[in-house]
Short mmCIF file of C-alpha atoms and ligand atoms in Angstrom, two decimals:
data_model
loop_
_atom_site.label_atom_id
_atom_site.label_comp_id
_atom_site.label_asym_id
_atom_site.label_seq_id
_atom_site.Cartn_x
_atom_site.Cartn_y
_atom_site.Cartn_z
CA MET A 1 77.31 55.79 3.62
CA ALA A 2 79.41 53.21 5.74
CA VAL A 3 82.48 54.05 8.12
CA LYS A 4 84.66 51.02 8.12
CA GLU A 5 84.35 48.89 11.60
CA SER A 6 88.00 49.50 11.72
CA ASN A 7 88.59 47.93 15.16
CA SER A 8 86.58 46.62 18.50
CA VAL A 9 87.39 49.63 20.69
CA GLN A 10 84.20 51.41 21.35
CA PRO A 11 84.20 54.87 18.88
CA LYS A 12 83.56 57.60 20.88
CA THR A 13 81.17 60.33 20.09
CA ILE A 14 82.30 63.50 18.59
CA ASN A 15 80.04 66.05 19.39
CA VAL A 16 78.84 68.85 16.61
CA ALA A 17 76.92 72.39 16.63
CA ILE A 18 76.05 73.27 13.47
CA ILE A 19 75.21 76.86 13.62
CA GLY A 20 73.24 78.21 10.52
CA GLY A 21 70.34 76.63 8.77
CA GLY A 22 70.91 77.91 5.45
CA PRO A 23 72.00 75.78 2.56
CA GLY A 24 75.58 74.88 3.90
CA GLY A 25 74.09 74.22 7.46
CA LEU A 26 71.65 71.82 5.76
CA ALA A 27 74.47 70.25 3.75
CA THR A 28 75.97 69.58 6.82
CA ALA A 29 73.04 67.66 8.34
CA ILE A 30 72.70 66.01 5.33
CA THR A 31 76.57 64.27 5.64
CA LEU A 32 77.71 64.68 9.11
CA GLY A 33 74.17 62.33 9.92
CA ARG A 34 75.47 59.72 7.80
CA LEU A 35 78.16 59.28 10.20
CA PRO A 36 77.86 57.33 13.20
CA PHE A 37 80.22 58.23 15.49
CA ILE A 38 78.82 62.03 15.16
CA SER A 39 76.19 63.45 17.53
CA TRP A 40 75.01 66.85 15.87
CA THR A 41 72.43 69.51 16.58
CA LEU A 42 71.68 73.03 13.98
CA TYR A 43 70.83 76.08 15.64
CA GLU A 44 69.04 78.29 13.54
CA LYS A 45 68.19 82.06 14.81
CA LYS A 46 65.15 82.52 12.65
CA PRO A 47 61.89 80.61 13.94
CA GLN A 48 61.89 78.14 10.95
CA ILE A 49 64.21 76.82 8.47
CA SER A 50 63.21 79.39 5.73
CA GLU A 51 64.65 81.41 2.62
CA THR A 52 64.52 85.00 1.49
CA GLY A 53 64.86 86.04 -1.94
CA GLY A 54 64.24 85.26 -5.50
CA GLY A 55 66.23 82.45 -7.84
CA ILE A 56 69.01 80.36 -7.64
CA SER A 57 71.22 78.96 -9.87
CA LEU A 58 72.35 75.20 -9.88
CA GLN A 59 75.72 74.73 -11.48
CA ARG A 60 76.97 71.41 -12.67
CA HIS A 61 78.95 71.04 -9.85
CA THR A 62 76.06 72.15 -7.64
CA TRP A 63 73.75 69.39 -9.00
CA ARG A 64 76.37 67.02 -8.47
CA MET A 65 76.38 67.41 -4.91
CA LEU A 66 73.11 66.94 -4.18
CA GLU A 67 73.19 63.74 -6.02
CA LEU A 68 75.80 62.56 -3.48
CA MET A 69 73.53 64.37 -0.88
CA GLY A 70 70.47 62.26 -2.13
CA ALA A 71 68.44 65.78 -2.24
CA ALA A 72 68.33 65.72 -6.13
CA GLN A 73 65.60 63.15 -6.01
CA ASN A 74 63.44 65.53 -4.35
CA ILE A 75 63.61 68.08 -7.11
CA SER A 76 61.25 67.34 -10.03
CA ASN A 77 61.61 69.08 -13.42
CA ASP A 78 58.75 71.57 -12.70
CA ASP A 79 60.84 72.96 -10.11
CA PHE A 80 63.29 75.06 -12.26
CA PHE A 81 63.70 76.00 -15.34
CA ARG A 82 66.45 74.73 -18.28
CA PRO A 83 67.01 76.71 -21.34
CA PRO A 84 65.75 74.22 -23.61
CA ASP A 85 68.70 74.73 -26.30
CA GLY A 86 71.10 74.01 -23.19
CA HIS A 87 72.59 77.52 -23.32
CA THR A 88 73.58 78.15 -19.27
CA VAL A 89 73.72 82.36 -19.99
CA GLN A 90 73.18 85.09 -22.02
CA HIS A 91 74.79 88.52 -21.82
CA ARG A 92 73.23 91.07 -23.98
CA ASN A 93 73.72 94.56 -24.32
CA ALA A 94 70.78 96.17 -22.13
CA ARG A 95 70.51 99.78 -24.38
CA THR A 96 70.30 97.75 -27.48
CA GLY A 97 68.96 93.93 -26.36
CA GLU A 98 72.32 92.71 -28.62
CA LEU A 99 72.95 89.35 -27.89
CA LEU A 100 76.97 89.61 -26.87
CA SER A 101 77.79 86.03 -25.87
CA GLN A 102 76.15 83.06 -24.68
CA GLY A 103 77.45 80.27 -22.70
CA PHE A 104 77.08 76.20 -23.17
CA ALA A 105 78.37 73.36 -20.50
CA PRO A 106 80.58 71.04 -21.68
CA LYS A 107 79.31 68.58 -24.09
CA ASP A 108 80.12 65.95 -21.30
CA THR A 109 77.62 67.73 -19.16
CA PRO A 110 75.09 64.74 -18.05
CA PRO A 111 71.46 66.06 -19.06
CA ASN A 112 70.15 66.29 -15.12
CA GLN A 113 73.28 68.32 -14.21
CA GLY A 114 72.87 70.83 -16.81
CA SER A 115 72.90 74.29 -15.59
CA CYS A 116 68.80 75.37 -14.08
CA ARG A 117 67.49 78.16 -12.14
CA MET A 118 64.71 77.98 -9.74
CA VAL A 119 63.13 79.91 -6.33
CA ARG A 120 65.55 79.80 -3.51
CA PRO A 121 63.00 77.82 -0.82
CA LYS A 122 62.91 75.04 -3.00
CA LEU A 123 66.42 74.61 -3.30
CA GLN A 124 65.94 74.65 0.63
CA GLY A 125 63.01 72.07 0.91
CA ALA A 126 64.74 69.56 -1.11
CA LEU A 127 67.78 69.31 1.19
CA LEU A 128 65.94 69.98 4.22
CA LYS A 129 63.93 66.65 3.38
CA GLN A 130 67.39 64.73 3.95
CA VAL A 131 67.72 65.88 7.17
CA ASP A 132 66.74 64.44 11.13
CA GLN A 133 64.43 67.54 11.30
CA THR A 134 64.44 66.06 15.59
CA LYS A 135 67.83 67.49 15.79
CA ILE A 136 66.88 70.94 14.31
CA LYS A 137 66.74 73.63 16.84
CA THR A 138 64.99 77.00 15.43
CA GLY A 139 64.75 80.50 17.39
CA LYS A 140 68.50 79.70 18.90
CA LYS A 141 71.01 82.67 17.87
CA LEU A 142 74.57 82.38 18.71
CA VAL A 143 75.84 85.02 20.68
CA ASP A 144 79.12 83.85 22.36
CA ILE A 145 81.28 81.80 22.29
CA GLU A 146 83.80 80.06 24.93
CA ARG A 147 87.16 77.84 24.51
CA LEU A 148 87.22 75.31 27.67
CA ALA A 149 90.36 74.15 29.18
CA SER A 150 89.31 70.77 27.38
CA GLY A 151 89.63 72.04 23.84
CA ARG A 152 85.80 71.96 24.04
CA LEU A 153 83.66 74.66 23.50
CA ARG A 154 80.73 76.73 24.80
CA ILE A 155 78.10 77.76 22.82
CA VAL A 156 75.28 80.27 23.96
CA PHE A 157 71.99 81.77 22.42
CA ALA A 158 70.33 84.72 22.97
CA ASP A 159 67.94 82.61 24.99
CA GLY A 160 70.13 82.00 27.43
CA PHE A 161 70.36 78.38 26.16
CA GLU A 162 74.05 76.75 26.00
CA ASP A 163 75.63 73.57 24.74
CA GLU A 164 78.86 72.26 25.04
CA VAL A 165 80.59 70.72 21.74
CA ASP A 166 83.98 68.80 20.19
CA LEU A 167 83.21 70.60 16.82
CA LEU A 168 81.42 73.98 15.83
CA VAL A 169 80.49 74.53 12.55
CA GLY A 170 80.29 78.24 11.16
CA ALA A 171 77.47 77.73 8.50
CA ASP A 172 75.81 81.28 9.38
CA GLY A 173 76.27 83.24 6.57
CA ILE A 174 77.95 86.37 5.06
CA ARG A 175 78.11 87.99 8.77
CA SER A 176 79.18 84.90 10.83
CA ALA A 177 79.46 85.19 14.46
CA VAL A 178 81.37 82.06 13.84
CA ARG A 179 83.65 83.54 11.82
CA GLN A 180 84.11 86.66 13.91
CA PHE A 181 85.04 84.37 16.70
CA ALA A 182 87.19 82.79 15.31
CA PHE A 183 88.82 85.33 13.30
CA PRO A 184 88.21 88.66 15.18
CA THR A 185 90.28 91.17 13.03
CA HIS A 186 88.10 90.12 9.63
CA SER A 187 85.49 91.99 8.54
CA ILE A 188 83.50 92.60 5.87
CA SER A 189 81.85 95.81 4.30
CA TYR A 190 79.14 97.27 1.93
CA ILE A 191 80.42 96.83 -1.81
CA GLY A 192 78.40 100.05 -2.74
CA GLN A 193 75.61 98.23 -5.24
CA SER A 194 72.70 96.76 -3.86
CA ALA A 195 70.29 94.13 -5.82
CA TYR A 196 66.40 94.15 -6.05
CA ARG A 197 64.90 91.00 -6.62
CA THR A 198 61.03 90.60 -7.41
CA LEU A 199 59.36 87.50 -8.72
CA ILE A 200 56.51 87.97 -11.21
CA SER A 201 54.44 85.89 -13.01
CA THR A 202 55.89 84.59 -16.65
CA ALA A 203 52.75 84.84 -18.23
CA SER A 204 52.37 88.36 -16.91
CA VAL A 205 55.53 89.04 -18.99
CA ASP A 206 54.86 87.76 -22.17
CA GLY A 207 51.27 89.08 -21.69
CA HIS A 208 52.42 92.79 -21.05
CA LEU A 209 55.21 92.23 -23.79
CA LEU A 210 52.35 91.16 -26.49
CA ALA A 211 49.95 93.99 -25.44
CA THR A 212 52.42 96.37 -25.53
CA SER A 213 54.16 95.54 -28.72
CA THR A 214 56.93 94.95 -27.30
CA PRO A 215 59.54 92.70 -28.80
CA THR A 216 59.72 89.42 -26.78
CA VAL A 217 62.35 88.38 -23.93
CA PRO A 218 63.91 85.15 -25.36
CA LYS A 219 63.85 82.04 -22.18
CA GLY A 220 66.85 81.73 -20.34
CA PRO A 221 69.09 83.11 -17.97
CA ILE A 222 69.76 86.68 -19.35
CA PHE A 223 72.56 89.65 -18.16
CA TRP A 224 71.08 92.75 -19.39
CA HIS A 225 74.57 94.95 -19.21
CA ASN A 226 74.75 98.70 -19.18
CA VAL A 227 78.00 100.57 -18.47
CA GLY A 228 79.11 101.46 -14.50
CA GLY A 229 78.01 97.81 -13.22
CA LYS A 230 74.78 98.62 -13.80
CA TYR A 231 72.54 95.41 -14.98
CA VAL A 232 69.17 93.41 -14.81
CA PHE A 233 68.81 89.84 -14.76
CA THR A 234 65.82 88.27 -16.12
CA CYS A 235 64.81 84.60 -16.05
CA PRO A 236 61.99 82.00 -15.94
CA LEU A 237 62.26 80.10 -12.63
CA GLY A 238 59.85 77.06 -13.39
CA GLY A 239 55.77 77.03 -12.83
CA ASP A 240 54.77 80.49 -13.76
CA VAL A 241 57.18 82.12 -11.91
CA PHE A 242 59.61 84.73 -13.39
CA GLU A 243 62.83 86.56 -11.72
CA VAL A 244 63.62 90.19 -12.20
CA THR A 245 66.77 90.92 -10.24
CA ALA A 246 68.18 94.90 -11.16
CA ARG A 247 71.63 95.04 -9.69
CA ILE A 248 72.54 98.98 -9.25
CA ARG A 249 75.32 101.41 -7.50
CA ARG A 250 73.55 103.02 -4.39
CA SER A 251 75.74 105.23 -2.40
CA PRO A 252 75.95 104.13 1.29
CA ASP A 253 74.16 107.08 2.46
CA SER A 254 71.15 106.64 0.36
CA GLN A 255 69.83 103.68 2.08
CA ASP A 256 69.69 101.06 5.14
CA GLN A 257 72.64 99.41 4.84
CA VAL A 258 71.92 96.65 6.62
CA SER A 259 69.10 95.63 4.72
CA TRP A 260 69.39 92.20 3.58
CA GLY A 261 65.87 91.05 2.28
CA GLN A 262 63.84 94.16 3.18
CA PRO A 263 60.45 95.29 0.92
CA PHE A 264 61.23 98.26 -1.28
CA ASP A 265 59.37 100.48 -3.61
CA PHE A 266 60.71 99.51 -7.34
CA HIS A 267 58.93 102.27 -8.88
CA GLN A 268 61.69 104.79 -7.06
CA LEU A 269 64.64 103.49 -9.08
CA LEU A 270 62.89 102.99 -12.77
CA PRO A 271 64.19 106.55 -13.83
CA GLU A 272 67.49 104.62 -13.28
CA TYR A 273 66.53 102.36 -16.24
CA ALA A 274 65.43 105.15 -18.89
CA GLU A 275 68.73 103.89 -21.16
CA PHE A 276 68.03 100.40 -21.28
CA CYS A 277 65.64 98.74 -24.37
CA PRO A 278 62.40 98.66 -24.21
CA THR A 279 61.86 95.21 -23.28
CA VAL A 280 63.82 95.45 -20.20
CA ARG A 281 62.05 98.64 -19.65
CA ALA A 282 58.44 96.95 -19.87
CA ILE A 283 59.83 94.27 -17.44
CA LEU A 284 61.07 96.31 -14.78
CA ALA A 285 57.81 98.47 -15.01
CA LEU A 286 55.67 94.89 -14.67
CA ALA A 287 57.50 94.16 -11.71
CA ALA A 288 57.24 97.54 -9.83
CA ALA A 289 53.74 97.48 -10.86
CA THR A 290 53.04 93.54 -10.26
CA GLY A 291 55.76 92.27 -8.03
CA GLN A 292 56.73 92.72 -4.50
CA THR A 293 60.71 93.61 -4.72
CA GLN A 294 63.00 93.26 -1.59
CA GLU A 295 66.39 94.99 -1.21
CA PHE A 296 69.69 93.26 -0.46
CA ALA A 297 72.72 95.54 0.13
CA MET A 298 75.73 93.45 -0.95
CA PHE A 299 78.89 92.86 1.45
CA SER A 300 81.81 91.34 0.97
CA GLY A 301 85.06 90.82 2.62
CA PRO A 302 88.41 89.54 2.08
CA ARG A 303 89.46 86.18 1.74
CA LEU A 304 90.56 84.12 4.83
CA GLU A 305 94.02 82.40 4.99
CA SER A 306 92.53 79.58 6.61
CA CYS A 307 88.84 78.27 6.77
CA VAL A 308 89.50 76.19 10.24
CA GLY A 309 90.15 77.45 13.76
CA PHE A 310 91.49 76.42 17.31
CA GLY A 311 91.24 72.65 16.41
CA SER A 312 87.78 72.55 16.96
CA VAL A 313 85.88 75.48 14.42
CA ALA A 314 85.08 74.90 11.07
CA LEU A 315 83.91 77.72 8.71
CA LEU A 316 81.72 76.84 5.37
CA GLY A 317 79.38 78.23 2.90
CA ASP A 318 79.33 82.26 3.09
CA ALA A 319 80.79 82.50 6.51
CA SER A 320 84.29 80.92 5.10
CA HIS A 321 84.15 83.19 1.59
CA PRO A 322 82.48 86.38 1.99
CA LEU A 323 81.95 86.79 -1.75
CA SER A 324 78.85 88.69 -1.82
CA GLY A 325 76.83 86.48 -4.31
CA ALA A 326 80.05 86.35 -6.88
CA PHE A 327 79.86 83.63 -9.70
CA GLY A 328 75.85 82.65 -8.91
CA ALA A 329 77.06 79.72 -7.31
CA GLY A 330 77.42 80.31 -3.26
CA ALA A 331 75.04 77.67 -2.46
CA GLY A 332 77.08 75.01 -4.42
CA PHE A 333 80.28 76.06 -2.56
CA ALA A 334 78.89 75.65 0.30
CA LEU A 335 77.60 72.12 -0.24
CA GLU A 336 81.09 71.33 -1.64
CA ASP A 337 82.09 72.62 1.81
CA ALA A 338 79.99 70.22 3.60
CA TYR A 339 81.14 67.34 1.45
CA THR A 340 84.46 67.76 1.91
CA LEU A 341 84.03 68.54 5.94
CA ALA A 342 82.18 64.92 6.26
CA ALA A 343 84.58 63.20 4.08
CA ALA A 344 87.57 64.33 5.88
CA LEU A 345 86.18 63.28 9.56
CA GLU A 346 84.91 60.02 8.13
CA TRP A 347 88.87 59.57 7.36
CA ALA A 348 90.24 61.01 9.97
CA PHE A 349 88.15 58.84 12.46
CA SER A 350 88.75 55.65 10.31
CA ARG A 351 92.73 56.53 10.66
CA ARG A 352 92.37 56.94 14.16
CA GLY A 353 90.60 53.86 14.67
CA GLY A 354 87.97 55.88 17.07
CA ARG A 355 89.86 55.44 19.66
CA GLU A 356 88.46 56.97 23.03
CA GLY A 357 90.71 59.71 23.92
CA GLU A 358 91.11 60.67 20.26
CA THR A 359 88.63 63.51 19.25
CA GLY A 360 91.55 66.16 19.54
CA GLY A 361 93.52 64.08 17.01
CA VAL A 362 90.87 63.09 14.98
CA LEU A 363 89.51 66.75 14.58
CA ALA A 364 92.77 68.00 14.00
CA ASP A 365 93.36 65.49 10.85
CA ALA A 366 89.89 66.22 9.72
CA LEU A 367 90.11 70.02 10.02
CA GLY A 368 93.69 69.86 8.39
CA LEU A 369 92.74 68.36 6.14
CA TYR A 370 89.39 70.22 5.07
CA ASP A 371 91.32 73.37 5.03
CA ARG A 372 94.25 72.03 2.79
CA VAL A 373 91.39 71.10 -0.23
CA ARG A 374 88.99 74.20 0.66
CA SER A 375 91.40 76.86 1.21
CA PRO A 376 92.88 77.17 -2.64
CA HIS A 377 89.67 76.64 -3.97
CA TYR A 378 88.52 80.04 -2.58
CA LYS A 379 92.32 81.16 -3.85
CA GLY A 380 90.94 80.11 -6.76
CA LEU A 381 87.77 82.24 -6.80
CA TYR A 382 89.01 85.31 -5.32
CA ASP A 383 91.98 85.51 -7.85
CA THR A 384 89.52 84.63 -10.41
CA LEU A 385 87.53 87.77 -9.04
CA ASP A 386 90.45 90.05 -8.89
CA ARG A 387 91.12 89.14 -12.73
CA MET A 388 87.61 90.03 -13.44
CA GLY A 389 87.86 93.59 -11.64
CA GLY A 390 91.02 94.37 -12.92
CA ALA A 391 89.91 93.67 -16.58
CA VAL A 392 87.02 95.70 -15.85
CA ALA A 393 88.94 98.88 -13.99
CA ALA A 394 91.30 98.98 -17.13
CA LEU A 395 88.73 98.95 -19.59
CA ALA A 396 87.04 102.19 -17.90
CA LYS A 397 90.07 104.11 -18.11
CA GLU A 398 89.76 103.93 -22.27
CA GLY A 399 87.08 106.02 -22.76
CA LEU A 400 85.70 103.80 -25.30
CA PRO A 401 81.98 104.76 -26.98
CA VAL A 402 79.40 103.12 -24.55
CA ASP A 403 78.24 99.99 -26.39
CA GLU A 404 81.45 99.30 -27.25
CA GLU A 405 82.24 99.35 -23.67
CA ILE A 406 79.92 97.07 -23.00
CA ALA A 407 80.65 94.53 -25.07
CA GLU A 408 84.56 94.83 -24.07
CA ARG A 409 83.48 94.24 -20.53
CA VAL A 410 81.36 91.37 -21.13
CA ARG A 411 84.15 89.67 -23.55
CA ARG A 412 87.21 90.49 -21.25
CA SER A 413 85.19 89.41 -17.86
CA LYS A 414 84.65 85.90 -19.99
CA ASP A 415 88.49 85.92 -20.65
CA ALA A 416 89.63 87.05 -17.13
CA GLY A 417 87.01 84.77 -15.27
CA ASN A 418 86.02 81.50 -17.28
CA ASP A 419 83.56 79.21 -15.29
CA TRP A 420 85.80 76.73 -14.34
CA MET A 421 84.00 76.57 -10.81
CA TYR A 422 80.90 75.12 -12.24
CA TYR A 423 82.75 71.75 -13.39
CA HIS A 424 84.73 71.38 -10.21
CA LYS A 425 84.20 67.82 -8.57
CA ALA A 426 84.32 68.01 -4.88
CA ASP A 427 84.26 64.73 -4.15
CA GLU A 428 87.26 63.61 -6.49
CA VAL A 429 89.51 66.72 -5.28
CA VAL A 430 88.70 65.33 -1.53
CA ARG A 431 89.87 61.56 -2.12
CA GLN A 432 92.78 62.58 -4.22
CA ALA A 433 94.11 65.18 -0.90
CA ILE A 434 93.45 61.96 1.65
CA LEU A 435 95.68 59.94 -0.75
CA GLU A 436 98.44 62.84 -0.88
CA VAL A 437 98.25 63.06 2.47
CA GLU A 438 98.77 59.01 3.14
CA ALA A 439 101.31 59.36 1.03
CA GLU A 440 103.34 61.80 2.56
CA VAL A 441 102.62 60.35 5.82
CA GLY A 442 103.76 57.28 5.12
CA GLY A 443 100.11 55.40 4.42
CA SER A 444 97.85 53.57 7.01
CA GLY A 445 98.36 50.63 5.24
CA LYS A 446 95.25 51.55 3.18
CA GLY A 447 96.91 51.94 -0.02
CA ASP A 448 94.67 53.57 -2.52
CA GLN A 449 91.90 52.21 -0.65
CA VAL A 450 90.54 55.71 0.37
CA VAL A 451 88.35 55.17 3.07
CA VAL A 452 85.18 57.85 2.20
CA GLY A 453 82.52 55.81 1.82
CA ALA A 454 80.24 58.50 3.27
CA LEU A 455 78.77 59.68 0.11
CA GLU A 456 79.29 56.88 -2.59
CA VAL A 457 76.47 56.98 -4.63
CA GLU A 458 76.57 57.21 -8.46
CA VAL A 459 76.54 60.29 -9.63
CA GLY A 460 75.41 61.75 -13.34
CA ALA A 461 73.27 59.03 -14.06
C1 FAD B 501 71.92 88.42 -4.86
C2 FAD B 501 72.22 87.18 -4.81
C3 FAD B 501 72.49 86.24 -5.70
C4 FAD B 501 73.07 84.94 -5.50
N1 FAD B 501 72.90 83.89 -6.59
C5 FAD B 501 73.17 82.38 -6.59
C6 FAD B 501 72.55 81.41 -7.12
O1 FAD B 501 72.48 82.20 -7.77
N2 FAD B 501 73.25 80.34 -7.21
C7 FAD B 501 74.04 80.25 -6.00
O2 FAD B 501 74.10 78.95 -5.47
N3 FAD B 501 74.52 81.11 -4.86
C8 FAD B 501 73.57 82.10 -5.26
N4 FAD B 501 74.40 83.40 -4.23
C9 FAD B 501 74.92 83.16 -2.95
C10 FAD B 501 73.75 82.18 -1.91
O3 FAD B 501 73.08 82.96 -1.43
C11 FAD B 501 74.65 82.05 -0.91
O4 FAD B 501 76.47 81.49 -1.20
C12 FAD B 501 74.38 80.44 0.18
O5 FAD B 501 73.27 80.94 0.82
C13 FAD B 501 74.95 80.53 1.21
O6 FAD B 501 74.92 79.45 2.01
P1 FAD B 501 75.33 79.83 3.96
O7 FAD B 501 74.48 78.50 4.71
O8 FAD B 501 76.56 79.55 3.87
O9 FAD B 501 74.65 81.04 4.19
P2 FAD B 501 73.26 81.69 4.26
O10 FAD B 501 72.09 80.98 3.36
O11 FAD B 501 73.10 83.10 4.39
O12 FAD B 501 72.67 80.54 5.77
C14 FAD B 501 73.38 81.31 6.67
C15 FAD B 501 71.76 80.75 7.94
O13 FAD B 501 72.62 80.81 9.15
C16 FAD B 501 71.46 81.74 10.12
N5 FAD B 501 72.47 82.24 11.17
C17 FAD B 501 73.07 83.58 11.02
N6 FAD B 501 73.86 84.10 12.12
C18 FAD B 501 72.92 83.15 12.95
C19 FAD B 501 73.44 82.92 14.27
N7 FAD B 501 74.23 83.95 14.72
N8 FAD B 501 72.51 82.15 15.21
C20 FAD B 501 72.33 80.65 14.42
N9 FAD B 501 71.43 81.23 13.14
C21 FAD B 501 72.33 82.06 12.51
C22 FAD B 501 70.67 82.33 9.02
O14 FAD B 501 69.40 82.98 9.70
C23 FAD B 501 70.85 81.75 8.05
O15 FAD B 501 69.65 80.69 8.03
C24 FAD B 501 73.53 84.35 -4.47
C25 FAD B 501 73.72 85.38 -3.24
C26 FAD B 501 73.23 87.07 -3.32
C27 FAD B 501 73.35 87.63 -2.28
#
């Protein structure tokens, strides 16, 4: 990435703290790390950068960002599972096994950007490789933020360590402390569902189904639907790893609502799946017997009107849109945020010529652009969720026979939702937004030469 040397004045350094070492924080470290006028430190509360949970889907928009960030090169074909026939997902009736619908990526999808699924630590490892790890401080839990008269922020950590920064990037996940500071009245709540995720051996699945004469499972990402929001998801993850995720309604009283990645004995829930077809029941039994299940109580919160605050705070990833894993693409959204934020900073800095004393103006321009690009995207996601939720709620009132209701649920969710978010091109959108802003303010004399050199590489090659 090359920021244009637009004048001879010594540019001021902008000090940035990134809170959180998940996909969003690491992607921010990569993108901001390419801006020579930024000095950044990433603070992570855990003792090391690590990931909990099972698998993660990489859709086309995520691959696009990984390529732009140079992290795609750190993922080999053995690291993930991609259905050989190119399908992106299957929806089946969990009771009968019937295939209800199957998705395929658009024909123009580059082969290396096809949808795939992998274990989460591999994605994290691929991002981490691109980061200057000397600037990561682990064991640092952010506990307090104070606005200083200078406009800067003082950030305080649980161990007493303090820092003072121009820009605070909240990439600290769904329970974001930075969001709480910027939007104190916003809150998230338990959605009444929990996910139980287990990793087992793919070979053991095949062997078990064969040995028990159970119909075999197709290889691919499959949602097995029942009524009442109860479903099971199965998918190989590359290598000999197979993911089994069960999502089910759980009353707030029946469990520790703050559980996130807690060990769980899945035998307890097997009776809940008595109506499921033999294939799914056999896989669930195998998961309970041979895997280690983790419980995730799902939380979400309303959309934020803005993902920036105080002229010095940017929220990204789950901190900016507490969607509880909706669309199975939150890591991709976080990467898009990180790309957009860096592009906005690069543009704003270049526009102001990087002059001493201009930090407040650069941040105002950059955060304004960042919010202008990303808030509507999140609005689109929330609106899509509302449409899907509305369609499903209406269906529940119709009293259809169970198998019909399952088929209708899949059909109507698809019609209401579609999958536009997987084909979003965040880099093109931010470039377009810069052109629009330049036109609105009378231009900076750069015409259509948009100054976003930070991440200019070929994608989809
Ligand atoms: C069941 C489920 C399935 C999902 N499936 C997919 C999928 O298939 N594909 C996909 O792309 N996404 C998926 N997601 C969403 C995805 O996991 C998240 O959107 C993504 O992890 C968000 O990244 P993030 O960096 O914003 O936050 P996180 O990954 O939550 O990272 C936040 C980091 O901040 C740290 N932190 C928190 N508080 C502090 C603090 N006070 N001080 C310092 N550090 C702190 C945390 O320890 C953590 O490391 C799924 C989510 C769920 C719940």
